[in-house]
Amino acid sequence: MTRAIKVRHLLAALVTTVVLAPPHANADTGEFPDRAAAGARGPAWTGTWEAAASGTADALPGASIRNVVHTSVGGRAARVRLSNRLGTAPLQLGSVTLALRRPGAKAGPRAVAGSMRKVTFSGAGSVTIPAGRDVVSDRVDLTVPADADLLVSVHTPVDSGPATYHRSALQPNFVAVRGDRTADESGAAYTTTLNNWYYVTGVDVLGSTVGSVVALGDSLTDGTGSTFGANHRWPDRLADRLSTLPVHRRLGVLNAGIAGNRILLDGRGPRALSRLDADVFSRTGVRSMIVLQGINDIKGPPEQTDPRVIEDAYRLIVRRAHAHGIRVVGATITPYGGHSAYTRAREAARQAVNAAIRTRGLFDAVADFDATVRDPAHPSRIRPGYDPGDHLHFNDSGMKALADTVDLTALAP
């Protein structure tokens, strides 16, 4: 296939992209979440946590699912995003609650006493979400700290078909197999664990934060290789850095990574070119995004070794982001020498893509992750101290190194 035909295919994919999950208007304000005025005077809504819908799993009819999510910034109130984006039938949620999770290594599914709040939707305590749609809750009056765990509990009274979920949570979540236990503070009924987030795809907070940054990526962004349950993904560590800034420069961090995701082809989750609306542009107060994606396209299968096609895809992403007033930071693709998928031809493609990122002005700014983490003695490989052993992903030290590479002034100048 010629490059011209490939580019036409990319353009066609972009033009025909269907927005599968237009968020409903917030019942409190009548505003859509992506219209929140970041940096406006007084409190504003901003995103504090995100998980991109990556696929579906079997429904859990009659159960209550307690999702544990970690905030990046705090606020005086919250609202919850729930998704039936990849479902095939209307999703019935009998009840939804939000609470602060008790701190401590053995907290499990227990809530902080007195923090449990019922979540409503246009004033109703239950909600039915059409297939292919998301919903945003009413305002929940709960003071939400930064860098804290929340419990988002949902009860699914009937089998609504395939459940939209995020496969790789790197976080234990909990199931009470029978009955509506969403309002339970003790968590004793939640005797089964899951390693996925079910239905919940975002939390917004109302506060003085000036907006949010979205990390768009694959397993490197999703956190593969980092310590389970520790919130040591590189976007988490970026949030740690941002938390030290004055309030007028502080941003929420939204992780839109999906393990196995690609730019050009669907597979593990919708391809990046088709999920921008749902995972970036509809999010609250987004001011910038960081794109670390392309290694799965290069190493396949099927492989994409023409770097110009990936370069053109980056241009499309940037063009669409700019149309929404969003700055884009491009991250160079990190090494994977020693991995089973490594070949010289694929390495040549990676190097060519990185050269384009560094020199051709594709992005508003560059985060040179490759330069940070490559082994000086073997530039096609990750530094041994950052390698969890698979020669592709990053351990906690490597994740911190990636986060430390990002120029914070490039995110909200």
mmCIF file of C-alpha atoms in Angstrom:
data_model
loop_
_atom_site.group_PDB
_atom_site.id
_atom_site.type_symbol
_atom_site.label_atom_id
_atom_site.label_comp_id
_atom_site.label_asym_id
_atom_site.label_seq_id
_atom_site.Cartn_x
_atom_site.Cartn_y
_atom_site.Cartn_z
ATOM 1 C CA MET A 1 0.000 0.000 0.000
ATOM 2 C CA THR A 2 1.427 3.389 -0.967
ATOM 3 C CA ARG A 3 1.954 6.162 1.528
ATOM 4 C CA ALA A 4 -0.720 8.282 -0.185
ATOM 5 C CA ILE A 5 -3.328 5.552 0.231
ATOM 6 C CA LYS A 6 -2.336 5.054 3.875
ATOM 7 C CA VAL A 7 -2.699 8.752 4.569
ATOM 8 C CA ARG A 8 -6.122 8.802 2.897
ATOM 9 C CA HIS A 9 -7.141 5.921 5.136
ATOM 10 C CA LEU A 10 -6.020 7.905 8.171
ATOM 11 C CA LEU A 11 -7.966 10.947 7.062
ATOM 12 C CA ALA A 12 -11.031 8.837 6.409
ATOM 13 C CA ALA A 13 -10.746 7.280 9.864
ATOM 14 C CA LEU A 14 -10.587 10.712 11.408
ATOM 15 C CA VAL A 15 -13.410 12.256 9.399
ATOM 16 C CA THR A 16 -15.771 9.337 9.972
ATOM 17 C CA THR A 17 -15.032 9.002 13.671
ATOM 18 C CA VAL A 18 -18.302 8.790 15.574
ATOM 19 C CA VAL A 19 -18.466 10.389 18.996
ATOM 20 C CA LEU A 20 -19.725 7.356 20.847
ATOM 21 C CA ALA A 21 -20.025 9.010 24.213
ATOM 22 C CA PRO A 22 -21.242 12.610 24.149
ATOM 23 C CA PRO A 23 -21.516 13.457 27.852
ATOM 24 C CA HIS A 24 -24.903 14.481 29.163
ATOM 25 C CA ALA A 25 -25.309 17.977 30.519
ATOM 26 C CA ASN A 26 -24.684 18.347 34.247
ATOM 27 C CA ALA A 27 -28.013 18.554 36.053
ATOM 28 C CA ASP A 28 -26.708 21.265 38.416
ATOM 29 C CA THR A 29 -25.510 23.798 35.872
ATOM 30 C CA GLY A 30 -26.830 22.756 32.479
ATOM 31 C CA GLU A 31 -23.226 22.957 31.264
ATOM 32 C CA PHE A 32 -21.337 20.251 29.449
ATOM 33 C CA PRO A 33 -18.214 19.167 31.327
ATOM 34 C CA ASP A 34 -15.890 20.092 28.477
ATOM 35 C CA ARG A 35 -17.201 23.654 28.578
ATOM 36 C CA ALA A 36 -15.957 24.315 32.113
ATOM 37 C CA ALA A 37 -13.893 27.496 32.033
ATOM 38 C CA ALA A 38 -10.442 26.528 33.277
ATOM 39 C CA GLY A 39 -8.802 29.450 34.959
ATOM 40 C CA ALA A 40 -12.076 31.390 35.299
ATOM 41 C CA ARG A 41 -12.610 33.498 38.402
ATOM 42 C CA GLY A 42 -13.844 31.534 41.366
ATOM 43 C CA PRO A 43 -14.212 27.751 41.633
ATOM 44 C CA ALA A 44 -14.342 25.737 38.412
ATOM 45 C CA TRP A 45 -14.777 22.075 37.555
ATOM 46 C CA THR A 46 -11.694 20.174 36.535
ATOM 47 C CA GLY A 47 -10.835 16.523 36.014
ATOM 48 C CA THR A 48 -8.984 14.822 38.844
ATOM 49 C CA TRP A 49 -9.026 11.181 37.642
ATOM 50 C CA GLU A 50 -9.707 9.240 34.462
ATOM 51 C CA ALA A 51 -9.708 5.688 33.164
ATOM 52 C CA ALA A 52 -10.233 5.180 29.433
ATOM 53 C CA ALA A 53 -12.768 2.551 28.422
ATOM 54 C CA SER A 54 -10.654 -0.278 27.015
ATOM 55 C CA GLY A 55 -13.161 -3.057 26.348
ATOM 56 C CA THR A 56 -15.946 -5.091 27.885
ATOM 57 C CA ALA A 57 -16.276 -7.813 30.488
ATOM 58 C CA ASP A 58 -19.110 -10.008 31.684
ATOM 59 C CA ALA A 59 -21.784 -8.155 33.607
ATOM 60 C CA LEU A 60 -22.222 -8.860 37.319
ATOM 61 C CA PRO A 61 -26.023 -8.813 37.745
ATOM 62 C CA GLY A 62 -27.238 -8.398 41.305
ATOM 63 C CA ALA A 63 -23.795 -7.337 42.533
ATOM 64 C CA SER A 64 -22.338 -4.121 43.895
ATOM 65 C CA ILE A 65 -18.941 -3.074 42.560
ATOM 66 C CA ARG A 66 -16.689 -0.780 44.607
ATOM 67 C CA ASN A 67 -14.110 0.964 42.410
ATOM 68 C CA VAL A 68 -11.072 2.538 44.069
ATOM 69 C CA VAL A 69 -9.802 5.643 42.250
ATOM 70 C CA HIS A 70 -6.962 8.003 43.134
ATOM 71 C CA THR A 71 -7.303 11.770 42.870
ATOM 72 C CA SER A 72 -4.682 14.130 41.493
ATOM 73 C CA VAL A 73 -6.246 17.404 42.706
ATOM 74 C CA GLY A 74 -8.889 18.148 45.298
ATOM 75 C CA GLY A 75 -12.024 20.256 45.578
ATOM 76 C CA ARG A 76 -15.093 21.176 47.589
ATOM 77 C CA ALA A 77 -17.451 18.966 45.574
ATOM 78 C CA ALA A 78 -17.285 16.194 42.991
ATOM 79 C CA ARG A 79 -19.144 14.581 40.135
ATOM 80 C CA VAL A 80 -18.760 11.119 38.658
ATOM 81 C CA ARG A 81 -18.577 9.917 35.038
ATOM 82 C CA LEU A 82 -20.042 6.504 34.271
ATOM 83 C CA SER A 83 -19.914 4.752 30.926
ATOM 84 C CA ASN A 84 -21.866 2.331 28.800
ATOM 85 C CA ARG A 85 -19.776 3.408 25.813
ATOM 86 C CA LEU A 86 -18.881 -0.092 24.659
ATOM 87 C CA GLY A 87 -22.073 -1.790 25.837
ATOM 88 C CA THR A 88 -24.750 -3.216 23.556
ATOM 89 C CA ALA A 89 -27.867 -2.662 25.681
ATOM 90 C CA PRO A 90 -29.116 -0.001 28.114
ATOM 91 C CA LEU A 91 -27.160 -0.145 31.390
ATOM 92 C CA GLN A 92 -29.289 -0.067 34.533
ATOM 93 C CA LEU A 93 -27.579 1.201 37.666
ATOM 94 C CA GLY A 94 -29.823 0.841 40.705
ATOM 95 C CA SER A 95 -27.701 3.087 42.903
ATOM 96 C CA VAL A 96 -24.328 4.821 42.928
ATOM 97 C CA THR A 97 -22.358 6.208 45.868
ATOM 98 C CA LEU A 98 -19.168 8.183 46.398
ATOM 99 C CA ALA A 99 -17.040 8.132 49.536
ATOM 100 C CA LEU A 100 -13.532 8.713 50.806
ATOM 101 C CA ARG A 101 -11.593 5.501 51.249
ATOM 102 C CA ARG A 102 -10.084 4.892 54.653
ATOM 103 C CA PRO A 103 -6.319 5.448 54.505
ATOM 104 C CA GLY A 104 -3.823 2.742 55.302
ATOM 105 C CA ALA A 105 -2.358 -0.305 53.640
ATOM 106 C CA LYS A 106 -5.192 -2.557 54.858
ATOM 107 C CA ALA A 107 -8.079 -0.183 54.134
ATOM 108 C CA GLY A 108 -9.556 -2.391 51.425
ATOM 109 C CA PRO A 109 -13.133 -1.359 50.581
ATOM 110 C CA ARG A 110 -13.813 0.547 53.823
ATOM 111 C CA ALA A 111 -15.055 4.145 53.684
ATOM 112 C CA VAL A 112 -14.188 7.023 55.987
ATOM 113 C CA ALA A 113 -17.006 7.300 58.510
ATOM 114 C CA GLY A 114 -19.500 9.982 57.556
ATOM 115 C CA SER A 115 -18.146 10.434 54.022
ATOM 116 C CA MET A 116 -20.632 8.240 52.153
ATOM 117 C CA ARG A 117 -22.728 10.216 49.658
ATOM 118 C CA LYS A 118 -25.518 9.080 47.342
ATOM 119 C CA VAL A 119 -24.845 10.071 43.732
ATOM 120 C CA THR A 120 -27.813 11.348 41.731
ATOM 121 C CA PHE A 121 -28.530 11.975 38.068
ATOM 122 C CA SER A 122 -30.932 14.840 37.320
ATOM 123 C CA GLY A 123 -32.094 14.326 40.898
ATOM 124 C CA ALA A 124 -32.757 10.582 40.581
ATOM 125 C CA GLY A 125 -30.952 7.957 42.627
ATOM 126 C CA SER A 126 -30.840 5.453 39.773
ATOM 127 C CA VAL A 127 -29.941 5.859 36.120
ATOM 128 C CA THR A 128 -30.210 4.000 32.828
ATOM 129 C CA ILE A 129 -27.388 4.749 30.371
ATOM 130 C CA PRO A 130 -28.084 4.024 26.694
ATOM 131 C CA ALA A 131 -25.638 1.834 24.809
ATOM 132 C CA GLY A 132 -22.767 3.871 23.418
ATOM 133 C CA ARG A 133 -23.178 6.686 25.902
ATOM 134 C CA ASP A 134 -21.622 8.193 29.017
ATOM 135 C CA VAL A 135 -23.354 10.091 31.802
ATOM 136 C CA VAL A 136 -22.091 12.722 34.246
ATOM 137 C CA SER A 137 -23.675 12.860 37.691
ATOM 138 C CA ASP A 138 -25.104 15.776 39.594
ATOM 139 C CA ARG A 139 -22.848 17.645 41.982
ATOM 140 C CA VAL A 140 -21.910 15.623 45.059
ATOM 141 C CA ASP A 141 -21.216 17.741 48.142
ATOM 142 C CA LEU A 142 -18.093 16.046 49.462
ATOM 143 C CA THR A 143 -14.753 17.654 50.197
ATOM 144 C CA VAL A 144 -12.262 15.691 48.122
ATOM 145 C CA PRO A 145 -8.573 15.832 49.073
ATOM 146 C CA ALA A 146 -5.785 15.751 46.523
ATOM 147 C CA ASP A 147 -3.692 12.563 46.353
ATOM 148 C CA ALA A 148 -6.386 10.488 48.039
ATOM 149 C CA ASP A 149 -8.477 7.416 47.281
ATOM 150 C CA LEU A 150 -12.187 7.599 46.529
ATOM 151 C CA LEU A 151 -14.719 4.773 46.464
ATOM 152 C CA VAL A 152 -17.171 4.809 43.557
ATOM 153 C CA SER A 153 -19.704 2.049 44.185
ATOM 154 C CA VAL A 154 -22.352 0.943 41.683
ATOM 155 C CA HIS A 155 -25.163 -1.594 41.974
ATOM 156 C CA THR A 156 -26.199 -3.473 38.840
ATOM 157 C CA PRO A 157 -29.586 -5.039 39.636
ATOM 158 C CA VAL A 158 -29.987 -6.852 36.291
ATOM 159 C CA ASP A 159 -27.856 -8.203 33.454
ATOM 160 C CA SER A 160 -27.398 -5.241 31.095
ATOM 161 C CA GLY A 161 -25.044 -7.050 28.752
ATOM 162 C CA PRO A 162 -21.302 -6.517 28.297
ATOM 163 C CA ALA A 163 -19.867 -4.155 30.915
ATOM 164 C CA THR A 164 -17.673 -1.254 29.778
ATOM 165 C CA TYR A 165 -14.489 -1.465 31.817
ATOM 166 C CA HIS A 166 -10.828 -0.544 32.042
ATOM 167 C CA ARG A 167 -8.926 -3.794 32.008
ATOM 168 C CA SER A 168 -5.631 -2.903 33.668
ATOM 169 C CA ALA A 169 -6.434 -0.960 36.829
ATOM 170 C CA LEU A 170 -3.248 -1.952 38.694
ATOM 171 C CA GLN A 171 -5.470 -1.484 41.705
ATOM 172 C CA PRO A 172 -7.609 -3.909 43.727
ATOM 173 C CA ASN A 173 -11.318 -3.183 43.394
ATOM 174 C CA PHE A 174 -14.083 -5.006 45.201
ATOM 175 C CA VAL A 175 -17.372 -6.828 44.625
ATOM 176 C CA ALA A 176 -20.256 -7.625 46.947
ATOM 177 C CA VAL A 177 -21.808 -10.459 44.995
ATOM 178 C CA ARG A 178 -25.400 -10.021 46.209
ATOM 179 C CA GLY A 179 -27.558 -7.013 46.879
ATOM 180 C CA ASP A 180 -27.235 -3.255 46.951
ATOM 181 C CA ARG A 181 -24.318 -2.641 49.292
ATOM 182 C CA THR A 182 -23.296 0.667 47.770
ATOM 183 C CA ALA A 183 -24.053 2.625 50.972
ATOM 184 C CA ASP A 184 -22.097 0.272 53.261
ATOM 185 C CA GLU A 185 -19.259 2.047 55.068
ATOM 186 C CA SER A 186 -17.624 -1.064 56.480
ATOM 187 C CA GLY A 187 -17.011 -2.811 53.188
ATOM 188 C CA ALA A 188 -17.409 -6.196 54.897
ATOM 189 C CA ALA A 189 -19.746 -7.439 52.174
ATOM 190 C CA TYR A 190 -17.129 -6.802 49.491
ATOM 191 C CA THR A 191 -15.455 -10.186 49.644
ATOM 192 C CA THR A 192 -14.324 -10.565 46.010
ATOM 193 C CA THR A 193 -11.586 -8.565 44.315
ATOM 194 C CA LEU A 194 -11.196 -7.352 40.742
ATOM 195 C CA ASN A 195 -8.202 -5.891 38.959
ATOM 196 C CA ASN A 196 -10.414 -3.792 36.669
ATOM 197 C CA TRP A 197 -12.473 -0.608 36.914
ATOM 198 C CA TYR A 198 -16.122 -1.249 36.010
ATOM 199 C CA TYR A 199 -18.245 1.514 34.438
ATOM 200 C CA VAL A 200 -16.504 4.457 36.125
ATOM 201 C CA THR A 201 -14.354 6.488 33.721
ATOM 202 C CA GLY A 202 -13.817 9.798 35.491
ATOM 203 C CA VAL A 203 -14.169 12.042 38.515
ATOM 204 C CA ASP A 204 -14.309 15.842 38.390
ATOM 205 C CA VAL A 205 -13.847 18.204 41.329
ATOM 206 C CA LEU A 206 -14.955 21.767 41.962
ATOM 207 C CA GLY A 207 -12.107 23.933 43.165
ATOM 208 C CA SER A 208 -9.445 26.497 42.338
ATOM 209 C CA THR A 209 -7.292 24.288 40.096
ATOM 210 C CA VAL A 210 -6.738 25.918 36.697
ATOM 211 C CA GLY A 211 -7.461 22.892 34.520
ATOM 212 C CA SER A 212 -6.148 19.459 33.618
ATOM 213 C CA VAL A 213 -3.620 17.645 31.444
ATOM 214 C CA VAL A 214 -4.455 14.360 29.709
ATOM 215 C CA ALA A 215 -1.820 11.653 29.202
ATOM 216 C CA LEU A 216 -2.778 9.774 26.028
ATOM 217 C CA GLY A 217 -0.952 6.500 25.636
ATOM 218 C CA ASP A 218 -0.639 2.740 25.834
ATOM 219 C CA SER A 219 0.649 0.369 28.527
ATOM 220 C CA LEU A 220 3.600 2.648 29.296
ATOM 221 C CA THR A 221 1.086 5.289 30.411
ATOM 222 C CA ASP A 222 -1.390 2.764 31.839
ATOM 223 C CA GLY A 223 1.347 1.797 34.300
ATOM 224 C CA THR A 224 2.434 -1.727 33.305
ATOM 225 C CA GLY A 225 5.623 -2.565 35.204
ATOM 226 C CA SER A 226 4.953 -0.267 38.163
ATOM 227 C CA THR A 227 4.053 -1.507 41.631
ATOM 228 C CA PHE A 228 0.485 -2.795 41.921
ATOM 229 C CA GLY A 229 -1.707 -0.574 44.082
ATOM 230 C CA ALA A 230 0.979 2.092 44.637
ATOM 231 C CA ASN A 231 -0.131 4.750 42.114
ATOM 232 C CA HIS A 232 3.357 4.951 40.640
ATOM 233 C CA ARG A 233 2.392 5.277 36.969
ATOM 234 C CA TRP A 234 4.237 8.169 35.349
ATOM 235 C CA PRO A 235 1.047 10.316 35.208
ATOM 236 C CA ASP A 236 0.693 9.760 38.979
ATOM 237 C CA ARG A 237 4.262 10.929 39.497
ATOM 238 C CA LEU A 238 3.588 13.915 37.235
ATOM 239 C CA ALA A 239 0.655 14.792 39.503
ATOM 240 C CA ASP A 240 3.053 14.670 42.459
ATOM 241 C CA ARG A 241 5.258 17.253 40.744
ATOM 242 C CA LEU A 242 2.349 19.492 39.833
ATOM 243 C CA SER A 243 1.043 19.386 43.415
ATOM 244 C CA THR A 244 4.075 21.405 44.561
ATOM 245 C CA LEU A 245 3.189 24.354 42.299
ATOM 246 C CA PRO A 246 1.133 27.385 43.369
ATOM 247 C CA VAL A 247 -2.610 26.872 42.963
ATOM 248 C CA HIS A 248 -2.796 29.138 39.915
ATOM 249 C CA ARG A 249 -0.410 26.764 38.077
ATOM 250 C CA ARG A 250 -1.659 23.434 39.404
ATOM 251 C CA LEU A 251 -3.305 20.979 36.991
ATOM 252 C CA GLY A 252 -5.280 17.815 37.456
ATOM 253 C CA VAL A 253 -3.782 14.787 35.695
ATOM 254 C CA LEU A 254 -6.009 12.443 33.671
ATOM 255 C CA ASN A 255 -4.598 9.082 32.614
ATOM 256 C CA ALA A 256 -5.971 8.038 29.207
ATOM 257 C CA GLY A 257 -3.560 5.136 28.790
ATOM 258 C CA ILE A 258 -4.790 1.752 27.557
ATOM 259 C CA ALA A 259 -2.445 -1.229 27.656
ATOM 260 C CA GLY A 260 -1.923 -2.548 24.135
ATOM 261 C CA ASN A 261 -3.459 0.524 22.496
ATOM 262 C CA ARG A 262 -2.380 1.779 19.067
ATOM 263 C CA ILE A 263 -2.672 5.014 17.134
ATOM 264 C CA LEU A 264 -3.773 3.583 13.807
ATOM 265 C CA LEU A 265 -5.682 0.351 14.461
ATOM 266 C CA ASP A 266 -8.331 -0.806 16.915
ATOM 267 C CA GLY A 267 -7.382 -3.702 19.164
ATOM 268 C CA ARG A 268 -6.905 -3.193 22.873
ATOM 269 C CA GLY A 269 -9.421 -0.404 23.052
ATOM 270 C CA PRO A 270 -10.387 1.945 20.245
ATOM 271 C CA ARG A 271 -7.395 3.379 18.374
ATOM 272 C CA ALA A 272 -6.112 6.753 19.538
ATOM 273 C CA LEU A 273 -7.430 8.528 16.454
ATOM 274 C CA SER A 274 -10.996 7.422 17.243
ATOM 275 C CA ARG A 275 -11.021 7.959 21.008
ATOM 276 C CA LEU A 276 -9.894 11.562 21.206
ATOM 277 C CA ASP A 277 -13.410 12.909 21.694
ATOM 278 C CA ALA A 278 -14.320 10.522 24.500
ATOM 279 C CA ASP A 279 -10.977 10.386 26.301
ATOM 280 C CA VAL A 280 -9.601 13.900 25.788
ATOM 281 C CA PHE A 281 -11.900 16.546 24.340
ATOM 282 C CA SER A 282 -14.973 15.800 26.467
ATOM 283 C CA ARG A 283 -12.948 15.857 29.673
ATOM 284 C CA THR A 284 -13.246 18.768 32.041
ATOM 285 C CA GLY A 285 -11.000 21.821 31.757
ATOM 286 C CA VAL A 286 -8.351 20.174 29.566
ATOM 287 C CA ARG A 287 -5.575 22.633 28.764
ATOM 288 C CA SER A 288 -2.908 20.282 27.455
ATOM 289 C CA MET A 289 -2.196 16.689 26.552
ATOM 290 C CA ILE A 290 0.914 14.521 26.415
ATOM 291 C CA VAL A 291 1.072 11.914 23.662
ATOM 292 C CA LEU A 292 3.243 8.836 24.273
ATOM 293 C CA GLN A 293 2.085 6.361 21.699
ATOM 294 C CA GLY A 294 3.361 4.504 18.659
ATOM 295 C CA ILE A 295 5.437 1.567 19.875
ATOM 296 C CA ASN A 296 2.534 -0.873 19.418
ATOM 297 C CA ASP A 297 2.026 0.352 15.859
ATOM 298 C CA ILE A 298 5.714 -0.181 15.107
ATOM 299 C CA LYS A 299 6.161 -3.601 16.687
ATOM 300 C CA GLY A 300 2.785 -4.959 15.522
ATOM 301 C CA PRO A 301 1.427 -7.310 14.457
ATOM 302 C CA PRO A 302 0.582 -5.993 11.955
ATOM 303 C CA GLU A 303 3.619 -3.731 12.071
ATOM 304 C CA GLN A 304 3.834 -0.190 10.738
ATOM 305 C CA THR A 305 7.430 0.520 9.744
ATOM 306 C CA ASP A 306 6.740 3.581 7.591
ATOM 307 C CA PRO A 307 7.502 6.407 10.043
ATOM 308 C CA ARG A 308 5.748 8.953 7.820
ATOM 309 C CA VAL A 309 2.375 7.347 8.495
ATOM 310 C CA ILE A 310 2.840 7.695 12.257
ATOM 311 C CA GLU A 311 4.087 11.251 11.752
ATOM 312 C CA ASP A 312 0.930 12.081 9.796
ATOM 313 C CA ALA A 313 -1.200 10.595 12.577
ATOM 314 C CA TYR A 314 0.522 12.845 15.104
ATOM 315 C CA ARG A 315 -0.293 15.834 12.906
ATOM 316 C CA LEU A 316 -3.958 14.861 12.877
ATOM 317 C CA ILE A 317 -4.011 14.536 16.670
ATOM 318 C CA VAL A 318 -2.394 17.953 17.089
ATOM 319 C CA ARG A 319 -4.736 19.581 14.575
ATOM 320 C CA ARG A 320 -7.800 18.286 16.379
ATOM 321 C CA ALA A 321 -6.419 19.258 19.793
ATOM 322 C CA HIS A 322 -5.657 22.785 18.618
ATOM 323 C CA ALA A 323 -9.243 23.099 17.413
ATOM 324 C CA HIS A 324 -10.231 22.634 21.060
ATOM 325 C CA GLY A 325 -7.601 25.079 22.339
ATOM 326 C CA ILE A 326 -5.446 22.269 23.763
ATOM 327 C CA ARG A 327 -1.638 22.301 23.659
ATOM 328 C CA VAL A 328 0.087 19.042 22.783
ATOM 329 C CA VAL A 329 3.384 17.744 24.130
ATOM 330 C CA GLY A 330 4.892 14.921 22.092
ATOM 331 C CA ALA A 331 6.908 12.280 23.913
ATOM 332 C CA THR A 332 9.586 10.353 22.063
ATOM 333 C CA ILE A 333 9.056 6.587 21.858
ATOM 334 C CA THR A 334 11.134 4.726 24.414
ATOM 335 C CA PRO A 335 13.544 1.832 23.680
ATOM 336 C CA TYR A 336 12.590 -1.833 23.639
ATOM 337 C CA GLY A 337 15.792 -3.609 22.630
ATOM 338 C CA GLY A 338 15.861 -7.105 24.126
ATOM 339 C CA HIS A 339 12.072 -7.485 23.858
ATOM 340 C CA SER A 340 10.835 -10.420 21.792
ATOM 341 C CA ALA A 341 9.259 -8.080 19.203
ATOM 342 C CA TYR A 342 12.465 -6.123 18.580
ATOM 343 C CA THR A 343 13.913 -6.107 15.053
ATOM 344 C CA ARG A 344 16.363 -3.793 13.326
ATOM 345 C CA ALA A 345 13.714 -2.621 10.865
ATOM 346 C CA ARG A 346 11.339 -1.709 13.682
ATOM 347 C CA GLU A 347 14.151 0.018 15.555
ATOM 348 C CA ALA A 348 14.910 2.086 12.455
ATOM 349 C CA ALA A 349 11.248 3.127 12.341
ATOM 350 C CA ARG A 350 11.299 4.108 16.026
ATOM 351 C CA GLN A 351 14.421 6.185 15.536
ATOM 352 C CA ALA A 352 12.917 7.905 12.491
ATOM 353 C CA VAL A 353 9.704 8.722 14.361
ATOM 354 C CA ASN A 354 11.708 10.127 17.263
ATOM 355 C CA ALA A 355 13.780 12.270 14.903
ATOM 356 C CA ALA A 356 10.561 13.707 13.484
ATOM 357 C CA ILE A 357 9.227 14.432 16.983
ATOM 358 C CA ARG A 358 12.436 16.225 17.940
ATOM 359 C CA THR A 359 13.077 18.229 14.787
ATOM 360 C CA ARG A 360 9.966 18.765 12.662
ATOM 361 C CA GLY A 361 7.832 20.879 14.960
ATOM 362 C CA LEU A 362 4.984 18.369 15.061
ATOM 363 C CA PHE A 363 4.083 19.283 18.642
ATOM 364 C CA ASP A 364 3.926 22.422 20.754
ATOM 365 C CA ALA A 365 6.659 20.974 22.978
ATOM 366 C CA VAL A 366 8.672 17.767 23.283
ATOM 367 C CA ALA A 367 9.322 15.472 26.250
ATOM 368 C CA ASP A 368 12.336 13.426 25.246
ATOM 369 C CA PHE A 369 11.531 10.246 27.165
ATOM 370 C CA ASP A 370 13.837 8.216 24.948
ATOM 371 C CA ALA A 371 16.863 10.325 25.873
ATOM 372 C CA THR A 372 15.984 10.048 29.565
ATOM 373 C CA VAL A 373 15.602 6.290 29.847
ATOM 374 C CA ARG A 374 17.895 4.769 27.197
ATOM 375 C CA ASP A 375 21.016 2.925 28.246
ATOM 376 C CA PRO A 376 24.003 5.056 27.146
ATOM 377 C CA ALA A 377 25.981 1.889 26.416
ATOM 378 C CA HIS A 378 23.117 0.318 24.426
ATOM 379 C CA PRO A 379 20.793 3.094 23.145
ATOM 380 C CA SER A 380 18.246 0.643 21.782
ATOM 381 C CA ARG A 381 17.680 -0.626 25.329
ATOM 382 C CA ILE A 382 16.216 0.773 28.543
ATOM 383 C CA ARG A 383 18.633 1.543 31.377
ATOM 384 C CA PRO A 384 18.802 -1.600 33.547
ATOM 385 C CA GLY A 385 17.743 0.348 36.628
ATOM 386 C CA TYR A 386 14.460 1.298 34.954
ATOM 387 C CA ASP A 387 13.661 -2.092 33.413
ATOM 388 C CA PRO A 388 11.232 -4.410 35.264
ATOM 389 C CA GLY A 389 12.608 -7.290 33.199
ATOM 390 C CA ASP A 390 10.606 -7.306 29.986
ATOM 391 C CA HIS A 391 12.763 -4.654 28.253
ATOM 392 C CA LEU A 392 9.699 -2.633 27.239
ATOM 393 C CA HIS A 393 7.913 -1.243 30.289
ATOM 394 C CA PHE A 394 9.170 0.652 33.335
ATOM 395 C CA ASN A 395 9.506 -0.009 37.034
ATOM 396 C CA ASP A 396 8.764 2.667 39.615
ATOM 397 C CA SER A 397 12.133 4.369 39.118
ATOM 398 C CA GLY A 398 11.630 4.469 35.375
ATOM 399 C CA MET A 399 8.130 5.885 35.779
ATOM 400 C CA LYS A 400 9.467 8.681 37.963
ATOM 401 C CA ALA A 401 12.196 9.414 35.413
ATOM 402 C CA LEU A 402 9.561 9.816 32.695
ATOM 403 C CA ALA A 403 7.493 12.167 34.842
ATOM 404 C CA ASP A 404 10.560 14.224 35.737
ATOM 405 C CA THR A 405 11.304 14.730 32.029
ATOM 406 C CA VAL A 406 8.132 16.744 31.398
ATOM 407 C CA ASP A 407 8.631 20.523 31.347
ATOM 408 C CA LEU A 408 5.797 21.756 33.543
ATOM 409 C CA THR A 409 5.782 25.164 31.874
ATOM 410 C CA ALA A 410 4.872 23.475 28.593
ATOM 411 C CA LEU A 411 1.592 22.219 30.065
ATOM 412 C CA ALA A 412 -0.002 25.566 30.944
ATOM 413 C CA PRO A 413 2.285 28.447 29.982
#
